[in-house]
PDB file of C-alpha atoms in Angstrom:
ATOM      1  CA  MET C   1       3.950  -9.398 -21.003  1.00  0.00           C
ATOM      2  CA  VAL C   2       2.163  -7.589 -17.993  1.00  0.00           C
ATOM      3  CA  THR C   3      -1.327  -7.576 -19.608  1.00  0.00           C
ATOM      4  CA  ASN C   4      -3.996  -8.569 -17.232  1.00  0.00           C
ATOM      5  CA  LYS C   5      -1.197  -9.283 -14.577  1.00  0.00           C
ATOM      6  CA  ARG C   6      -1.716  -8.044 -10.907  1.00  0.00           C
ATOM      7  CA  ILE C   7       1.021  -5.560  -9.955  1.00  0.00           C
ATOM      8  CA  LEU C   8       1.226  -4.186  -6.272  1.00  0.00           C
ATOM      9  CA  ILE C   9       3.183  -1.025  -5.915  1.00  0.00           C
ATOM     10  CA  THR C  10       4.079   0.823  -2.716  1.00  0.00           C
ATOM     11  CA  ALA C  11       5.036   4.523  -2.808  1.00  0.00           C
ATOM     12  CA  GLY C  12       5.565   7.537  -0.750  1.00  0.00           C
ATOM     13  CA  PRO C  13       6.721   8.128   2.813  1.00  0.00           C
ATOM     14  CA  THR C  14       5.615   6.305   5.932  1.00  0.00           C
ATOM     15  CA  TRP C  15       5.113   7.875   9.394  1.00  0.00           C
ATOM     16  CA  VAL C  16       5.845   6.635  12.819  1.00  0.00           C
ATOM     17  CA  ALA C  17       3.893   8.295  15.662  1.00  0.00           C
ATOM     18  CA  LEU C  18       5.822   9.948  18.603  1.00  0.00           C
ATOM     19  CA  ASP C  19       2.585  11.099  20.375  1.00  0.00           C
ATOM     20  CA  ARG C  20      -1.090  11.596  19.654  1.00  0.00           C
ATOM     21  CA  VAL C  21      -0.138  14.656  17.238  1.00  0.00           C
ATOM     22  CA  ARG C  22       3.377  14.382  16.285  1.00  0.00           C
ATOM     23  CA  VAL C  23       5.287  12.006  13.848  1.00  0.00           C
ATOM     24  CA  ILE C  24       8.606  11.196  12.355  1.00  0.00           C
ATOM     25  CA  SER C  25       8.428  11.095   8.643  1.00  0.00           C
ATOM     26  CA  ASN C  26      10.952  11.562   5.640  1.00  0.00           C
ATOM     27  CA  LEU C  27      11.198  13.625   2.383  1.00  0.00           C
ATOM     28  CA  ALA C  28       9.758  10.828  -0.128  1.00  0.00           C
ATOM     29  CA  THR C  29       7.346  12.227  -2.627  1.00  0.00           C
ATOM     30  CA  GLY C  30       5.832   9.034  -4.038  1.00  0.00           C
ATOM     31  CA  GLU C  31       6.712  10.248  -7.633  1.00  0.00           C
ATOM     32  CA  THR C  32       8.560   7.115  -8.645  1.00  0.00           C
ATOM     33  CA  GLY C  33       5.796   4.760  -7.489  1.00  0.00           C
ATOM     34  CA  CYS C  34       3.064   6.786  -9.033  1.00  0.00           C
ATOM     35  CA  LEU C  35       5.048   6.833 -12.201  1.00  0.00           C
ATOM     36  CA  LEU C  36       5.459   3.212 -12.254  1.00  0.00           C
ATOM     37  CA  ALA C  37       1.920   2.706 -11.545  1.00  0.00           C
ATOM     38  CA  ASP C  38       0.796   4.884 -14.666  1.00  0.00           C
ATOM     39  CA  LYS C  39       3.410   2.932 -16.852  1.00  0.00           C
ATOM     40  CA  PHE C  40       2.092  -0.459 -15.872  1.00  0.00           C
ATOM     41  CA  LYS C  41      -1.472   0.606 -16.187  1.00  0.00           C
ATOM     42  CA  LYS C  42      -0.792   1.691 -19.693  1.00  0.00           C
ATOM     43  CA  LEU C  43       0.778  -1.620 -20.459  1.00  0.00           C
ATOM     44  CA  GLY C  44      -2.403  -3.365 -19.535  1.00  0.00           C
ATOM     45  CA  ALA C  45      -1.647  -4.500 -15.970  1.00  0.00           C
ATOM     46  CA  LYS C  46      -4.141  -4.482 -13.137  1.00  0.00           C
ATOM     47  CA  VAL C  47      -2.413  -2.101 -10.582  1.00  0.00           C
ATOM     48  CA  THR C  48      -2.908  -1.568  -6.960  1.00  0.00           C
ATOM     49  CA  LEU C  49      -0.895   1.294  -5.616  1.00  0.00           C
ATOM     50  CA  LEU C  50      -0.303   1.586  -1.674  1.00  0.00           C
ATOM     51  CA  LEU C  51       0.381   5.146  -1.428  1.00  0.00           C
ATOM     52  CA  GLY C  52       1.646   7.123   1.622  1.00  0.00           C
ATOM     53  CA  PRO C  53       0.794  10.626   3.126  1.00  0.00           C
ATOM     54  CA  GLY C  54       0.860  13.558   1.008  1.00  0.00           C
ATOM     55  CA  ASN C  55      -0.547  14.895  -2.257  1.00  0.00           C
ATOM     56  CA  PHE C  56       2.364  14.624  -4.379  1.00  0.00           C
ATOM     57  CA  CYS C  57       1.093  12.876  -7.472  1.00  0.00           C
ATOM     58  CA  ASP C  58      -1.971  12.038  -9.340  1.00  0.00           C
ATOM     59  CA  CYS C  59      -2.616   8.670 -10.875  1.00  0.00           C
ATOM     60  CA  GLN C  60      -4.464   7.912 -14.061  1.00  0.00           C
ATOM     61  CA  PRO C  61      -7.996   6.406 -13.746  1.00  0.00           C
ATOM     62  CA  GLY C  62      -8.313   2.630 -13.330  1.00  0.00           C
ATOM     63  CA  ILE C  63      -5.468   2.274 -10.902  1.00  0.00           C
ATOM     64  CA  ARG C  64      -6.582   1.038  -7.626  1.00  0.00           C
ATOM     65  CA  VAL C  65      -5.224   3.299  -4.917  1.00  0.00           C
ATOM     66  CA  ILE C  66      -5.210   2.550  -1.245  1.00  0.00           C
ATOM     67  CA  ARG C  67      -3.924   5.281   0.997  1.00  0.00           C
ATOM     68  CA  PHE C  68      -1.799   4.863   4.274  1.00  0.00           C
ATOM     69  CA  ASN C  69       0.027   7.193   6.749  1.00  0.00           C
ATOM     70  CA  TYR C  70       1.728   4.941   9.240  1.00  0.00           C
ATOM     71  CA  PHE C  71       4.175   2.158   8.987  1.00  0.00           C
ATOM     72  CA  SER C  72       1.766  -0.118  10.859  1.00  0.00           C
ATOM     73  CA  GLN C  73      -0.980   0.597   8.182  1.00  0.00           C
ATOM     74  CA  LEU C  74       1.413  -0.197   5.343  1.00  0.00           C
ATOM     75  CA  ALA C  75       2.414  -3.437   7.008  1.00  0.00           C
ATOM     76  CA  ARG C  76      -1.171  -4.411   7.548  1.00  0.00           C
ATOM     77  CA  LEU C  77      -2.113  -3.491   3.949  1.00  0.00           C
ATOM     78  CA  LEU C  78       0.671  -5.441   2.436  1.00  0.00           C
ATOM     79  CA  ASP C  79      -0.173  -8.512   4.582  1.00  0.00           C
ATOM     80  CA  GLN C  80      -3.902  -8.239   3.582  1.00  0.00           C
ATOM     81  CA  GLU C  81      -3.365  -7.574  -0.147  1.00  0.00           C
ATOM     82  CA  LEU C  82      -0.793 -10.414  -0.523  1.00  0.00           C
ATOM     83  CA  LYS C  83      -2.758 -12.930   1.548  1.00  0.00           C
ATOM     84  CA  SER C  84      -6.196 -12.315  -0.311  1.00  0.00           C
ATOM     85  CA  LYS C  85      -5.083 -11.773  -3.995  1.00  0.00           C
ATOM     86  CA  LYS C  86      -2.611 -13.466  -6.292  1.00  0.00           C
ATOM     87  CA  PHE C  87      -0.168 -10.959  -7.467  1.00  0.00           C
ATOM     88  CA  ALA C  88       2.370 -11.450 -10.329  1.00  0.00           C
ATOM     89  CA  ALA C  89       4.886  -8.777  -9.040  1.00  0.00           C
ATOM     90  CA  VAL C  90       5.401  -6.373  -6.116  1.00  0.00           C
ATOM     91  CA  ILE C  91       7.299  -3.268  -6.666  1.00  0.00           C
ATOM     92  CA  HIS C  92       8.219  -1.877  -3.174  1.00  0.00           C
ATOM     93  CA  ALA C  93       9.216   1.652  -3.800  1.00  0.00           C
ATOM     94  CA  ALA C  94       7.877   3.298  -0.650  1.00  0.00           C
ATOM     95  CA  ALA C  95      10.235   5.138   1.529  1.00  0.00           C
ATOM     96  CA  VAL C  96       9.673   2.850   4.613  1.00  0.00           C
ATOM     97  CA  ALA C  97      10.431   4.157   8.229  1.00  0.00           C
ATOM     98  CA  ASP C  98      13.576   2.417   9.402  1.00  0.00           C
ATOM     99  CA  TYR C  99      13.009   3.192  12.995  1.00  0.00           C
ATOM    100  CA  GLN C 100      10.394   3.962  15.548  1.00  0.00           C
ATOM    101  CA  PRO C 101       9.962   4.989  19.206  1.00  0.00           C
ATOM    102  CA  GLN C 102      10.478   2.310  21.645  1.00  0.00           C
ATOM    103  CA  GLU C 103       7.490   3.651  23.492  1.00  0.00           C
ATOM    104  CA  PHE C 104       4.589   5.592  22.270  1.00  0.00           C
ATOM    105  CA  PHE C 105       3.107   8.442  24.266  1.00  0.00           C
ATOM    106  CA  PRO C 106      -0.739   7.947  24.285  1.00  0.00           C
ATOM    107  CA  GLY C 107      -1.250  11.694  24.982  1.00  0.00           C
ATOM    108  CA  LYS C 108       0.377  14.691  23.736  1.00  0.00           C
ATOM    109  CA  ILE C 109       4.011  15.744  25.156  1.00  0.00           C
ATOM    110  CA  SER C 110       3.810  19.257  26.532  1.00  0.00           C
ATOM    111  CA  SER C 111       5.615  21.952  24.285  1.00  0.00           C
ATOM    112  CA  VAL C 112       6.875  23.555  27.441  1.00  0.00           C
ATOM    113  CA  ARG C 113       9.355  20.744  28.257  1.00  0.00           C
ATOM    114  CA  LYS C 114      12.981  21.822  27.873  1.00  0.00           C
ATOM    115  CA  ASN C 115      14.151  18.645  26.292  1.00  0.00           C
ATOM    116  CA  TRP C 116      12.514  15.340  25.041  1.00  0.00           C
ATOM    117  CA  SER C 117      14.915  12.199  24.614  1.00  0.00           C
ATOM    118  CA  LEU C 118      13.668   9.473  22.362  1.00  0.00           C
ATOM    119  CA  ASN C 119      14.940   5.974  22.123  1.00  0.00           C
ATOM    120  CA  LEU C 120      14.411   4.598  18.480  1.00  0.00           C
ATOM    121  CA  VAL C 121      14.476   0.888  17.630  1.00  0.00           C
ATOM    122  CA  PRO C 122      14.465  -0.685  14.192  1.00  0.00           C
ATOM    123  CA  THR C 123      11.184  -1.522  12.385  1.00  0.00           C
ATOM    124  CA  PRO C 124      10.621  -4.864  10.906  1.00  0.00           C
ATOM    125  CA  LYS C 125      11.917  -5.180   7.375  1.00  0.00           C
ATOM    126  CA  LEU C 126       8.867  -5.551   5.265  1.00  0.00           C
ATOM    127  CA  ILE C 127      10.750  -6.168   2.183  1.00  0.00           C
ATOM    128  CA  ASN C 128      12.262  -9.343   3.618  1.00  0.00           C
ATOM    129  CA  GLN C 129       8.958 -10.851   4.019  1.00  0.00           C
ATOM    130  CA  LEU C 130       7.426 -10.596   0.411  1.00  0.00           C
ATOM    131  CA  LYS C 131       8.660 -14.008  -0.944  1.00  0.00           C
ATOM    132  CA  ALA C 132       7.166 -15.643   2.138  1.00  0.00           C
ATOM    133  CA  TYR C 133       3.549 -15.031   0.754  1.00  0.00           C
ATOM    134  CA  GLN C 134       4.237 -16.643  -2.552  1.00  0.00           C
ATOM    135  CA  ALA C 135       7.207 -18.308  -3.895  1.00  0.00           C
ATOM    136  CA  ASP C 136       6.880 -17.380  -7.545  1.00  0.00           C
ATOM    137  CA  LEU C 137       6.214 -13.710  -6.684  1.00  0.00           C
ATOM    138  CA  LEU C 138       8.478 -11.332  -8.599  1.00  0.00           C
ATOM    139  CA  THR C 139       9.798  -8.791  -6.191  1.00  0.00           C
ATOM    140  CA  VAL C 140      11.481  -5.524  -6.858  1.00  0.00           C
ATOM    141  CA  GLY C 141      13.213  -3.276  -4.247  1.00  0.00           C
ATOM    142  CA  PHE C 142      14.679   0.014  -4.260  1.00  0.00           C
ATOM    143  CA  LYS C 143      17.872   1.296  -2.664  1.00  0.00           C
ATOM    144  CA  PHE C 144      18.308   5.006  -2.111  1.00  0.00           C
ATOM    145  CA  GLU C 145      21.742   6.242  -1.171  1.00  0.00           C
ATOM    146  CA  PRO C 146      21.744  10.083  -1.597  1.00  0.00           C
ATOM    147  CA  GLU C 147      25.589  10.581  -1.037  1.00  0.00           C
ATOM    148  CA  ALA C 148      26.865   7.143  -2.206  1.00  0.00           C
ATOM    149  CA  ASN C 149      29.488   6.971  -4.942  1.00  0.00           C
ATOM    150  CA  TYR C 150      29.166   4.467  -7.819  1.00  0.00           C
ATOM    151  CA  ASN C 151      30.820   1.681  -6.051  1.00  0.00           C
ATOM    152  CA  GLN C 152      28.938   2.097  -2.741  1.00  0.00           C
ATOM    153  CA  LEU C 153      25.703   2.282  -4.431  1.00  0.00           C
ATOM    154  CA  LEU C 154      26.039  -1.014  -6.220  1.00  0.00           C
ATOM    155  CA  LYS C 155      27.462  -2.816  -3.394  1.00  0.00           C
ATOM    156  CA  ARG C 156      24.628  -1.835  -1.061  1.00  0.00           C
ATOM    157  CA  ALA C 157      21.973  -2.422  -3.635  1.00  0.00           C
ATOM    158  CA  GLY C 158      23.543  -6.003  -4.285  1.00  0.00           C
ATOM    159  CA  LYS C 159      23.382  -6.704  -0.594  1.00  0.00           C
ATOM    160  CA  LEU C 160      19.698  -5.770  -0.403  1.00  0.00           C
ATOM    161  CA  LEU C 161      19.213  -8.046  -3.406  1.00  0.00           C
ATOM    162  CA  LYS C 162      20.512 -11.068  -1.579  1.00  0.00           C
ATOM    163  CA  THR C 163      19.402 -10.436   1.973  1.00  0.00           C
ATOM    164  CA  ALA C 164      15.770  -9.721   0.842  1.00  0.00           C
ATOM    165  CA  ASP C 165      15.828 -12.433  -1.758  1.00  0.00           C
ATOM    166  CA  LEU C 166      14.783 -10.121  -4.534  1.00  0.00           C
ATOM    167  CA  ASP C 167      14.599 -10.451  -8.241  1.00  0.00           C
ATOM    168  CA  LEU C 168      15.520  -6.909  -9.122  1.00  0.00           C
ATOM    169  CA  VAL C 169      16.788  -3.860  -7.162  1.00  0.00           C
ATOM    170  CA  VAL C 170      16.743  -0.318  -8.353  1.00  0.00           C
ATOM    171  CA  ALA C 171      19.772   1.485  -7.043  1.00  0.00           C
ATOM    172  CA  ASN C 172      19.417   5.225  -7.083  1.00  0.00           C
ATOM    173  CA  SER C 173      21.255   8.394  -5.865  1.00  0.00           C
ATOM    174  CA  ASN C 174      20.866  12.157  -6.332  1.00  0.00           C
ATOM    175  CA  LYS C 175      24.633  12.948  -5.372  1.00  0.00           C
ATOM    176  CA  SER C 176      25.076  14.781  -8.699  1.00  0.00           C
ATOM    177  CA  GLY C 177      21.460  14.710 -10.081  1.00  0.00           C
ATOM    178  CA  TYR C 178      19.338  11.615 -10.438  1.00  0.00           C
ATOM    179  CA  ARG C 179      21.275   8.549 -11.402  1.00  0.00           C
ATOM    180  CA  ALA C 180      19.772   4.920 -11.293  1.00  0.00           C
ATOM    181  CA  TYR C 181      20.905   1.401 -12.064  1.00  0.00           C
ATOM    182  CA  ILE C 182      18.907  -1.853 -12.093  1.00  0.00           C
ATOM    183  CA  LEU C 183      20.359  -5.019 -10.847  1.00  0.00           C
ATOM    184  CA  ASP C 184      19.198  -8.732 -11.129  1.00  0.00           C
ATOM    185  CA  GLY C 185      22.068 -10.562  -9.574  1.00  0.00           C
ATOM    186  CA  CYS C 186      23.728 -11.421 -12.928  1.00  0.00           C
ATOM    187  CA  ASN C 187      23.277  -8.015 -14.902  1.00  0.00           C
ATOM    188  CA  LYS C 188      23.485  -4.181 -14.249  1.00  0.00           C
ATOM    189  CA  TYR C 189      21.387  -1.922 -16.325  1.00  0.00           C
ATOM    190  CA  GLY C 190      21.983   1.751 -16.670  1.00  0.00           C
ATOM    191  CA  PRO C 191      22.734   4.475 -15.726  1.00  0.00           C
ATOM    192  CA  PHE C 192      19.457   6.168 -16.067  1.00  0.00           C
ATOM    193  CA  LEU C 193      19.534   9.759 -15.667  1.00  0.00           C
ATOM    194  CA  THR C 194      15.630  10.211 -15.477  1.00  0.00           C
ATOM    195  CA  LYS C 195      12.874   8.318 -13.503  1.00  0.00           C
ATOM    196  CA  VAL C 196      11.196   7.868 -16.659  1.00  0.00           C
ATOM    197  CA  LYS C 197      13.801   6.055 -18.426  1.00  0.00           C
ATOM    198  CA  MET C 198      14.421   4.062 -15.276  1.00  0.00           C
ATOM    199  CA  ALA C 199      10.851   3.192 -15.382  1.00  0.00           C
ATOM    200  CA  VAL C 200      10.769   2.038 -18.902  1.00  0.00           C
ATOM    201  CA  CYS C 201      13.622  -0.284 -18.584  1.00  0.00           C
ATOM    202  CA  LEU C 202      12.075  -1.694 -15.406  1.00  0.00           C
ATOM    203  CA  ALA C 203       8.722  -2.421 -17.009  1.00  0.00           C
ATOM    204  CA  GLY C 204      10.538  -4.203 -19.810  1.00  0.00           C
ATOM    205  CA  LEU C 205      12.535  -6.451 -17.454  1.00  0.00           C
ATOM    206  CA  ILE C 206       9.606  -7.196 -15.430  1.00  0.00           C
ATOM    207  CA  GLY C 207       7.359  -7.936 -18.577  1.00  0.00           C
ATOM    208  CA  ARG C 208       9.853 -10.347 -19.905  1.00  0.00           C
ATOM    209  CA  ARG C 209      10.076 -12.297 -16.432  1.00  0.00           C
ATOM    210  CA  LEU C 210       6.247 -12.614 -16.533  1.00  0.00           C
ATOM    211  CA  CYS C 211       5.857 -14.067 -20.004  1.00  0.00           C
TER     212      CYS C 211
END
């Protein structure tokens, strides 16, 4: 059961800055995270939602929503929340930036330049650090592979499950419409052809583990 349990959910895109006015982003909408936040709120959980830039979704009253724009802000918020509060579960559904410029230009790059070369370096893997805050924290990750076939999708999700020491991974693709599976290391659930059905199953799995 998740009644009165603290659930932390991340959702939406993350930005990394190129200069004072330009960013690199992605096409995430935050829809899945908002859907999960609403689902867990209806089940009686105390939900905190860290929501990235954009106005893609509206959450029901009672959900504690904290907005962020940049990767650095999301990293700081996760650290603050997990250090200051006892959460039962973290659902890391945000589309976190994988790369950032090696150097940030402190002003604005002129638009009359004929070219602009960027050297991108990997960002720290926030999902790999979740268990370090609390050994008994139930952690859920997402693996989105838009063009992966069935075997590729499950293989990559299984790798994330192990490398990040997660309890559950939602593997999803939109190669031929939305399709998702949930893995826990021993079992596979799905396919789910809608986000709503995936959210119902995920909520049930988390609820049973938090009893």
